[in-house]
PDB file of C-alpha atoms and ligand atoms in Angstrom:
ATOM      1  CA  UNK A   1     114.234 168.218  18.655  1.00  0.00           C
ATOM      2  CA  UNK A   2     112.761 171.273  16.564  1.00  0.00           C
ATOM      3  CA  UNK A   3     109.135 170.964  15.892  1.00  0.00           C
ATOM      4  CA  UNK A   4     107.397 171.997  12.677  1.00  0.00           C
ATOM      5  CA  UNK A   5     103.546 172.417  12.786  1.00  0.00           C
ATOM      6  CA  UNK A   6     100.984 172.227  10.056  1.00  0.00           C
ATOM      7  CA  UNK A   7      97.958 174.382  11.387  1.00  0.00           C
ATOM      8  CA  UNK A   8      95.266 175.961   9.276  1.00  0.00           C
ATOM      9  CA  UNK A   9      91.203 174.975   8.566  1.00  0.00           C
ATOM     10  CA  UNK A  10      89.577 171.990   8.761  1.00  0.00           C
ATOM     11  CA  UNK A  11      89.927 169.343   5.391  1.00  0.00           C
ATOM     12  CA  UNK A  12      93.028 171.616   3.705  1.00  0.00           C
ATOM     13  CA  UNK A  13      94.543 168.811   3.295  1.00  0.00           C
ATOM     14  CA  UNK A  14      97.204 169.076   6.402  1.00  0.00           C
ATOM     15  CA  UNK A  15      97.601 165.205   7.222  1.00  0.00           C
ATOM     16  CA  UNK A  16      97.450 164.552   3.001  1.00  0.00           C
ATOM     17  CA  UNK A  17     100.848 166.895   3.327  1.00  0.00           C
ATOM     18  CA  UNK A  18     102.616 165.537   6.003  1.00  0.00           C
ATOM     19  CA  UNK A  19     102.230 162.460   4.559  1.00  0.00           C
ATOM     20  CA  UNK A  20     103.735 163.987   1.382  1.00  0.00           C
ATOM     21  CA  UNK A  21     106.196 165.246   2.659  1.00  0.00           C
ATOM     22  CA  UNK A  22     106.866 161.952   3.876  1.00  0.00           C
ATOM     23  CA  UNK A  23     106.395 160.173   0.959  1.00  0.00           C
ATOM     24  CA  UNK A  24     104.109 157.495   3.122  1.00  0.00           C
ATOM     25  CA  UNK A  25     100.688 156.402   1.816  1.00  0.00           C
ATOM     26  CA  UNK A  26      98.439 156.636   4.861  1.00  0.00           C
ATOM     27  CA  UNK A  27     101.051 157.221   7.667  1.00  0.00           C
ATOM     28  CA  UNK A  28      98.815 160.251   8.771  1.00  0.00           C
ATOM     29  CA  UNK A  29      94.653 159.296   8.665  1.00  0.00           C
ATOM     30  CA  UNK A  30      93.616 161.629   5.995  1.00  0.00           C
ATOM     31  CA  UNK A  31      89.875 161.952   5.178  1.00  0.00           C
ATOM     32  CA  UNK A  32      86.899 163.565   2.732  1.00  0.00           C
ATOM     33  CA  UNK A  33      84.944 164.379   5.790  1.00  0.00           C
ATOM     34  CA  UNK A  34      86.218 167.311   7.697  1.00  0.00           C
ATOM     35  CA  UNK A  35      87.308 166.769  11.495  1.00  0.00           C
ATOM     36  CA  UNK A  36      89.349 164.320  11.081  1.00  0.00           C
ATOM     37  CA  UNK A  37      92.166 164.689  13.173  1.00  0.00           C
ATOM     38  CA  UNK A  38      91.472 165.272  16.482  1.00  0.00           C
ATOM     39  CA  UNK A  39      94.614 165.204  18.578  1.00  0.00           C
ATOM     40  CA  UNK A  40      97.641 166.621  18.279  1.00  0.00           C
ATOM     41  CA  UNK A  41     100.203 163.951  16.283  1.00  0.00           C
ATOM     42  CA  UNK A  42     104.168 163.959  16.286  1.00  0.00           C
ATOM     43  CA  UNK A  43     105.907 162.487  13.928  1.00  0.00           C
ATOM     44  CA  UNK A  44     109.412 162.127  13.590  1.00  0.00           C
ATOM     45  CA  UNK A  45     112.355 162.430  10.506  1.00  0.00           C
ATOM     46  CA  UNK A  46     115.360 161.290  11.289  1.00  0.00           C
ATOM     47  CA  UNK A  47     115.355 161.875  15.087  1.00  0.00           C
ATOM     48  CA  UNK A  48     116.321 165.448  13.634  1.00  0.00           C
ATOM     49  CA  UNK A  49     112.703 166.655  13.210  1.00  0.00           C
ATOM     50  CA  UNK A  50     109.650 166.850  14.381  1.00  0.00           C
ATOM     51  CA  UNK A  51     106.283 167.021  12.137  1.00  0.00           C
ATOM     52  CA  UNK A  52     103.228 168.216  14.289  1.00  0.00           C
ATOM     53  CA  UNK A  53     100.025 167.415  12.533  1.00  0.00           C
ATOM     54  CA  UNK A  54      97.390 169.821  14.194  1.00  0.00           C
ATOM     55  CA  UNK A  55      93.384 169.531  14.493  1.00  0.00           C
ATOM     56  CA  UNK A  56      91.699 171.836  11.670  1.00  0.00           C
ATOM     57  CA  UNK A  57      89.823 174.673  12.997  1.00  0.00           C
ATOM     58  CA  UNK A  58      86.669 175.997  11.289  1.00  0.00           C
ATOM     59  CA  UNK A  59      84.448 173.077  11.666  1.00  0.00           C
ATOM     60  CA  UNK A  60      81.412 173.194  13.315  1.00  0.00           C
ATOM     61  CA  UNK A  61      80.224 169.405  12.915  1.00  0.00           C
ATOM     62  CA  UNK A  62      82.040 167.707  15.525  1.00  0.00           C
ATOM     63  CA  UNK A  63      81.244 167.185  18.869  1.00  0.00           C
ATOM     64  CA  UNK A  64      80.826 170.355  21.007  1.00  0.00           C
ATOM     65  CA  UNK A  65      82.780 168.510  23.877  1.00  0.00           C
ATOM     66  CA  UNK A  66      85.845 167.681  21.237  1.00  0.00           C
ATOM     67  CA  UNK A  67      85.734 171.167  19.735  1.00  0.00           C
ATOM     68  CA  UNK A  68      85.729 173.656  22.636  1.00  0.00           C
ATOM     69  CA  UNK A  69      88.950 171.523  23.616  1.00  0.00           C
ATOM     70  CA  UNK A  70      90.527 172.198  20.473  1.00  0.00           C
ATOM     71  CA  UNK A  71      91.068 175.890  20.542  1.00  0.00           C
ATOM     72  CA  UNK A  72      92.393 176.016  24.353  1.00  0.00           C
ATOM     73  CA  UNK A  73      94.601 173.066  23.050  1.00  0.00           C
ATOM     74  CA  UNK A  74      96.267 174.369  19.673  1.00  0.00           C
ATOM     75  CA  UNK A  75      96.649 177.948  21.123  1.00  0.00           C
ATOM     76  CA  UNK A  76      98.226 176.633  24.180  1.00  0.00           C
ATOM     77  CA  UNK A  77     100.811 174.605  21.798  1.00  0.00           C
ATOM     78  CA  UNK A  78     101.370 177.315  19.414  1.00  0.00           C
ATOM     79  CA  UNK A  79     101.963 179.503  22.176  1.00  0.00           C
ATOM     80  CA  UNK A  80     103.955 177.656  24.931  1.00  0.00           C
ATOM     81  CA  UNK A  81     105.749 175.522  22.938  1.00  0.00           C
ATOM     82  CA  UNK A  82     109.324 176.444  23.052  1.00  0.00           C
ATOM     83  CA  UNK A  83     110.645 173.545  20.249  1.00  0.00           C
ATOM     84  CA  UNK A  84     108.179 174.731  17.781  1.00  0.00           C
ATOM     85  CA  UNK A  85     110.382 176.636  15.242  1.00  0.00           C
ATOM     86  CA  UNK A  86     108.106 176.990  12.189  1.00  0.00           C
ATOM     87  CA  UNK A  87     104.893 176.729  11.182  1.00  0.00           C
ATOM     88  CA  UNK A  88     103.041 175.823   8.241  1.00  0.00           C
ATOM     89  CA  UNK A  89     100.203 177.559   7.982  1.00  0.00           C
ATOM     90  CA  UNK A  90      97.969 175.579   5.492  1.00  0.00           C
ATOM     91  CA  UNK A  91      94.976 177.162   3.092  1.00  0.00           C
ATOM     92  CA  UNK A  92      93.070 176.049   0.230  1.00  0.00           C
ATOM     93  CA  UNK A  93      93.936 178.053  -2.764  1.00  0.00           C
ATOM     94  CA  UNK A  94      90.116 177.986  -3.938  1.00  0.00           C
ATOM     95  CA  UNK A  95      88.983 179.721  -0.980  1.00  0.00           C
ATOM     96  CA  UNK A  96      88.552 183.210   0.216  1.00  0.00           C
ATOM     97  CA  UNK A  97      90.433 184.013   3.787  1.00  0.00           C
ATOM     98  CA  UNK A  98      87.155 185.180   6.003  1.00  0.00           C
ATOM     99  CA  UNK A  99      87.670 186.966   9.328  1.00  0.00           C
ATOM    100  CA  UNK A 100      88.179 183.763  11.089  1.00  0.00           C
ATOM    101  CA  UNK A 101      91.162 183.171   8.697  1.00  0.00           C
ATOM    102  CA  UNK A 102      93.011 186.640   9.235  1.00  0.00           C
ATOM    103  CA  UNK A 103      92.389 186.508  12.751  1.00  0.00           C
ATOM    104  CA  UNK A 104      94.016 183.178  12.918  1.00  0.00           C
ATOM    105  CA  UNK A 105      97.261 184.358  10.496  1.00  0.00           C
ATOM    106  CA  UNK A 106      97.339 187.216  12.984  1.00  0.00           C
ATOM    107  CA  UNK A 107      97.577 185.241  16.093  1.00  0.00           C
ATOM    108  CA  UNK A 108     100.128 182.789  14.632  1.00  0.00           C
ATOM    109  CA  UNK A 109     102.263 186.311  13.677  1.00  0.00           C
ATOM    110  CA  UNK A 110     101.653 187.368  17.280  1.00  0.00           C
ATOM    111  CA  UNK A 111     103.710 184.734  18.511  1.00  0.00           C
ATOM    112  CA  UNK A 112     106.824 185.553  16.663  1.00  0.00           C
ATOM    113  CA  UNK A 113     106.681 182.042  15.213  1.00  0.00           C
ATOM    114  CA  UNK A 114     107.859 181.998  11.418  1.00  0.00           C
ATOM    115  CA  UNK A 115     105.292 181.104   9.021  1.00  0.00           C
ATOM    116  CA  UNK A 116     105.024 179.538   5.902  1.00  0.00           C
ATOM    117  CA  UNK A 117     101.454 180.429   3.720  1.00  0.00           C
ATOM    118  CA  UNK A 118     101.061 176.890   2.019  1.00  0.00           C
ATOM    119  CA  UNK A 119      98.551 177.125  -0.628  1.00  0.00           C
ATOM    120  CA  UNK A 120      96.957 173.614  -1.347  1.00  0.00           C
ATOM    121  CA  UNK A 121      94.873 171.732  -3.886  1.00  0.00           C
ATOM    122  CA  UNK A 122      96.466 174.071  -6.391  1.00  0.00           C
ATOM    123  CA  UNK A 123      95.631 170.895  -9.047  1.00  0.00           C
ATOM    124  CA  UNK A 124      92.261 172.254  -8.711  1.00  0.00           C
ATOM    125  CA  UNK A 125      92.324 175.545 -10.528  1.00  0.00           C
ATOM    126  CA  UNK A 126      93.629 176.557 -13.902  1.00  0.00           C
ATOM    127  CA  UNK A 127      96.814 178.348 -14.489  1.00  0.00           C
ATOM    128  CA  UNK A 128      95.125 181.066 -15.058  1.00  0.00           C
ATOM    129  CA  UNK A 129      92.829 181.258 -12.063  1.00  0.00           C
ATOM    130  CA  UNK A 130      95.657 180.147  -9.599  1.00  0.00           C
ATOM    131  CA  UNK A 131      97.375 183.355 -10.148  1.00  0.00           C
ATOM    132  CA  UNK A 132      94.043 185.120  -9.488  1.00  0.00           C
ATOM    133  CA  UNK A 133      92.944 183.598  -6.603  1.00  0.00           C
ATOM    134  CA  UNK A 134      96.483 183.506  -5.592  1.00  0.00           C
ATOM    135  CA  UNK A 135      96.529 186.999  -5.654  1.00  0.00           C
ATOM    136  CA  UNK A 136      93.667 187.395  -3.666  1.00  0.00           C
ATOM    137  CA  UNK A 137      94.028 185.587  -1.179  1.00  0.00           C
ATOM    138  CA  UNK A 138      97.676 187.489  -0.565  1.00  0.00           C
ATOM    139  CA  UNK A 139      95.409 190.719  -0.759  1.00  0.00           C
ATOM    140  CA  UNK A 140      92.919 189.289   1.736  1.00  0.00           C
ATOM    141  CA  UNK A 141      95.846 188.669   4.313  1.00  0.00           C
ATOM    142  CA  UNK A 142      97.407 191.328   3.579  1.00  0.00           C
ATOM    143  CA  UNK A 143     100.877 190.195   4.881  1.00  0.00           C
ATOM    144  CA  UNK A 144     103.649 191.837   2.810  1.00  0.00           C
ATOM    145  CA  UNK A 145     106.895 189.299   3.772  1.00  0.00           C
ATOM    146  CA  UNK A 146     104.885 185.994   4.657  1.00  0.00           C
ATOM    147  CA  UNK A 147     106.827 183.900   1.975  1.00  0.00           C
ATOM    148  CA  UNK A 148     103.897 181.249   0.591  1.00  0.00           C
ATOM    149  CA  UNK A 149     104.429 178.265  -1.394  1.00  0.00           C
ATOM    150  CA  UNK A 150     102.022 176.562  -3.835  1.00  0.00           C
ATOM    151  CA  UNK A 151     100.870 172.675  -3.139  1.00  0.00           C
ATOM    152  CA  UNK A 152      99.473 169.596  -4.659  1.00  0.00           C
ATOM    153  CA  UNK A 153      99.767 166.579  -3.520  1.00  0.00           C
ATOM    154  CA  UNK A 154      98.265 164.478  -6.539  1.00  0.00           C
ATOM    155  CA  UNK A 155     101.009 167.057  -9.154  1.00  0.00           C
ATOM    156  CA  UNK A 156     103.493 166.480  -6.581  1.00  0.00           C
ATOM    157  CA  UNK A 157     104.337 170.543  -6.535  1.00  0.00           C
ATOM    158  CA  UNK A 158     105.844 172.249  -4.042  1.00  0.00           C
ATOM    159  CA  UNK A 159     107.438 169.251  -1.775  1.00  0.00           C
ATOM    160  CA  UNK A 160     111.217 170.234  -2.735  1.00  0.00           C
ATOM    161  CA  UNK A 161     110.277 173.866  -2.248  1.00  0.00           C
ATOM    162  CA  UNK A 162     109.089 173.360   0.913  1.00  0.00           C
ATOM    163  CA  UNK A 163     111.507 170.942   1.846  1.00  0.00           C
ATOM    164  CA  UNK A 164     114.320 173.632   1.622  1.00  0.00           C
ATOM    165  CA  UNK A 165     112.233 175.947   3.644  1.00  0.00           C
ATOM    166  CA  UNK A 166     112.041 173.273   6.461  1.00  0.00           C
ATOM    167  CA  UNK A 167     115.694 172.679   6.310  1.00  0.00           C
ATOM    168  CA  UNK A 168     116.817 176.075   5.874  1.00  0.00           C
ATOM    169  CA  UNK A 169     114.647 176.999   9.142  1.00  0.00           C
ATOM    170  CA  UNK A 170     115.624 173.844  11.118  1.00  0.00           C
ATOM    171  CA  UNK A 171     119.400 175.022  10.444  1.00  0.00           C
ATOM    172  CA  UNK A 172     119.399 178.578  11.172  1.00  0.00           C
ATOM    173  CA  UNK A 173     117.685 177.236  14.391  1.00  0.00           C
ATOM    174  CA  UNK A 174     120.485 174.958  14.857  1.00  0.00           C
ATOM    175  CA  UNK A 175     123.533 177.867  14.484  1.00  0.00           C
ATOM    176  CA  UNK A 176     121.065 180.057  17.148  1.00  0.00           C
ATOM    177  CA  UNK A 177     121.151 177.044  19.520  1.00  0.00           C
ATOM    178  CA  UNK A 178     124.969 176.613  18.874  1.00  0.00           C
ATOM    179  CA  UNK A 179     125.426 180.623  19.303  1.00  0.00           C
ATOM    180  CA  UNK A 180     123.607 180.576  22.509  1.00  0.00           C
ATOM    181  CA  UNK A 181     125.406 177.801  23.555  1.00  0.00           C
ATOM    182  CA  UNK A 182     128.670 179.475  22.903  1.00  0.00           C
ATOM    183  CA  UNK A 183     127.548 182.622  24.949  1.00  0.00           C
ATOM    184  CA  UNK A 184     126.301 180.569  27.751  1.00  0.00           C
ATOM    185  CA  UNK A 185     129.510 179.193  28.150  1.00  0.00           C
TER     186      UNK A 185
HETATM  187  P1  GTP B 201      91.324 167.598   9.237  1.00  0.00           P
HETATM  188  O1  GTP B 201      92.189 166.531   9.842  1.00  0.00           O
HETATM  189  O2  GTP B 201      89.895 167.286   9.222  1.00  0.00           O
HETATM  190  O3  GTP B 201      91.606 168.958   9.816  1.00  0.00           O
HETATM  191  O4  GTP B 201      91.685 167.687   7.661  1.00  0.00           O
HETATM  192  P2  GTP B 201      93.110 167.804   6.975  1.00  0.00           P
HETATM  193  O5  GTP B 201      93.479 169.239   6.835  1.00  0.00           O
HETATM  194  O6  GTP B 201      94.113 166.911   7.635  1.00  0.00           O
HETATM  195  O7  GTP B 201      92.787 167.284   5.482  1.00  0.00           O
HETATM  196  P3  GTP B 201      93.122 165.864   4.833  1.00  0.00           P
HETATM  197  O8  GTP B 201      94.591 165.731   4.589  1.00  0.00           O
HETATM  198  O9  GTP B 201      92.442 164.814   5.608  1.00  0.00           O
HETATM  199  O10 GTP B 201      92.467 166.057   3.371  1.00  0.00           O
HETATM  200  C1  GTP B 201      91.127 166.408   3.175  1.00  0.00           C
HETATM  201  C2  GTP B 201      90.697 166.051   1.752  1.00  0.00           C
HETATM  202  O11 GTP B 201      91.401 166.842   0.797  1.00  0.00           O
HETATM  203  C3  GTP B 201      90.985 164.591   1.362  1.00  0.00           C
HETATM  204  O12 GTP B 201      89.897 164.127   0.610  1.00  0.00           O
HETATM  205  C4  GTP B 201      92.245 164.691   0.527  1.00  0.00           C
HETATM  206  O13 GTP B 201      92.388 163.648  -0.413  1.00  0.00           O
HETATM  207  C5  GTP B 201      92.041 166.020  -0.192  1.00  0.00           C
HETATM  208  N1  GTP B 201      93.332 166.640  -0.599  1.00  0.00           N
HETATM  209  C6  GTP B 201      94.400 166.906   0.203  1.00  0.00           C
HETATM  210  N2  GTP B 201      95.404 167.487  -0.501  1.00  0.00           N
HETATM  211  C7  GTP B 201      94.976 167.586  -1.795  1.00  0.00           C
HETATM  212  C8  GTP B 201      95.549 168.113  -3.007  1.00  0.00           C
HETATM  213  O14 GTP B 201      96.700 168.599  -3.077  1.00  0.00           O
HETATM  214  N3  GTP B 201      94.777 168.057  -4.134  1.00  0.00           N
HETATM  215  C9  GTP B 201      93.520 167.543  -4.111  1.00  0.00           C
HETATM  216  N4  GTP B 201      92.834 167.552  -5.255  1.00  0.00           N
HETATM  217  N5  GTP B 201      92.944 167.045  -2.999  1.00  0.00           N
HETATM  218  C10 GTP B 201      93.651 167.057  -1.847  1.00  0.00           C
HETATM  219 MG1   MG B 202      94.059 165.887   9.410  1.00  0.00          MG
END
């Protein structure tokens, strides 16, 4: 089954989306208090698709002895795993990317993974300074063709948008598997 992952810092509002996305109240444990999730967590669409809900990094409050397995544990997924076929990579539209941002957007584009720049909590900010911060924080990551998507979960905007994203990349994997297939054979 093709997996889709939502990475990105800690309290963005990753499990809030999945369960969006999903349309289910409280299917993923979302909470005010950063460090939340702590594991990595599948769920399933259809038996067509899998949603990967990924531990937030960026927080220093929780226990050393969770945290220092965190990193090893979401670079060894992002990296090994050979179902993962797109990820969402999830940041709050109020913020400012710091070096610990970039350097994570860069390792994500290291491993030839397509990547999705979701910017949340846009129900936050005026109209006004959405497009500037917006534009900022494209400056900041300085990625010309990373395709990015605005997100709010309580103004229900962007689901559909990123819906077509998810199937459009969960097809095109689909003909490449098929493809392959056919040249295998
Ligand atoms: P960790 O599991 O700790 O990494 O956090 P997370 O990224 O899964 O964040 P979570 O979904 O738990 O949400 C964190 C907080 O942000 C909660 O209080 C959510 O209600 C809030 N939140 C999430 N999405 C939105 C949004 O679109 N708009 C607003 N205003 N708040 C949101
Ligand atoms: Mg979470």
């Amino acid at each position: 089954m093709p997996e889709i992952a939502v990475a990105g810092r800690s309290n963005v509002g990753k499990s809030s989306l999945l369960n969006h996305l999903f349309q289910q109240k409280g299917m993923v444990k979302t909470s005010s208090t950063p460090g939340k999730t702590q594991a990595i967590n599948f769920f399933t669409l259809n038996d067509q698709v899998a949603f990967v809900d990924l531990p937030g990094y960026g927080f220093a409050k929780v226990p050393d002895n969770i945290r220092k397995q965190w990193g090893p544990m979401i670079q060894t997924y992002l990296q090994k795993r050979e179902t993962l076929k797109l990820i969402l990579f999830l940041f709050d539209v109020r913020r400012i990317p710091t070096g610990e941002d970039k350097e994570f957007l860069e390792w994500i584009a290291l491993n030839n993974k397509s990547a999705i720049l979701v910017l949340t909590k846009v129900d936050k900010l005026t109209k006004n300074e959405l497009n500037a911060n917006t534009k900022k924080i494209l400056e900041k990551f300085n990625t010309e063709n990373l395709h990015y998507v605005h997100y709010s979960v309580p103004k229900n905007v962007g689901r559909k948008e990123l819906m077509w994203i998810i199937s459009d990349a969960i097809n095109d994997e689909l003909k490449n598997d098929e493809l392959k297939e056919a040249d295998e054979s």
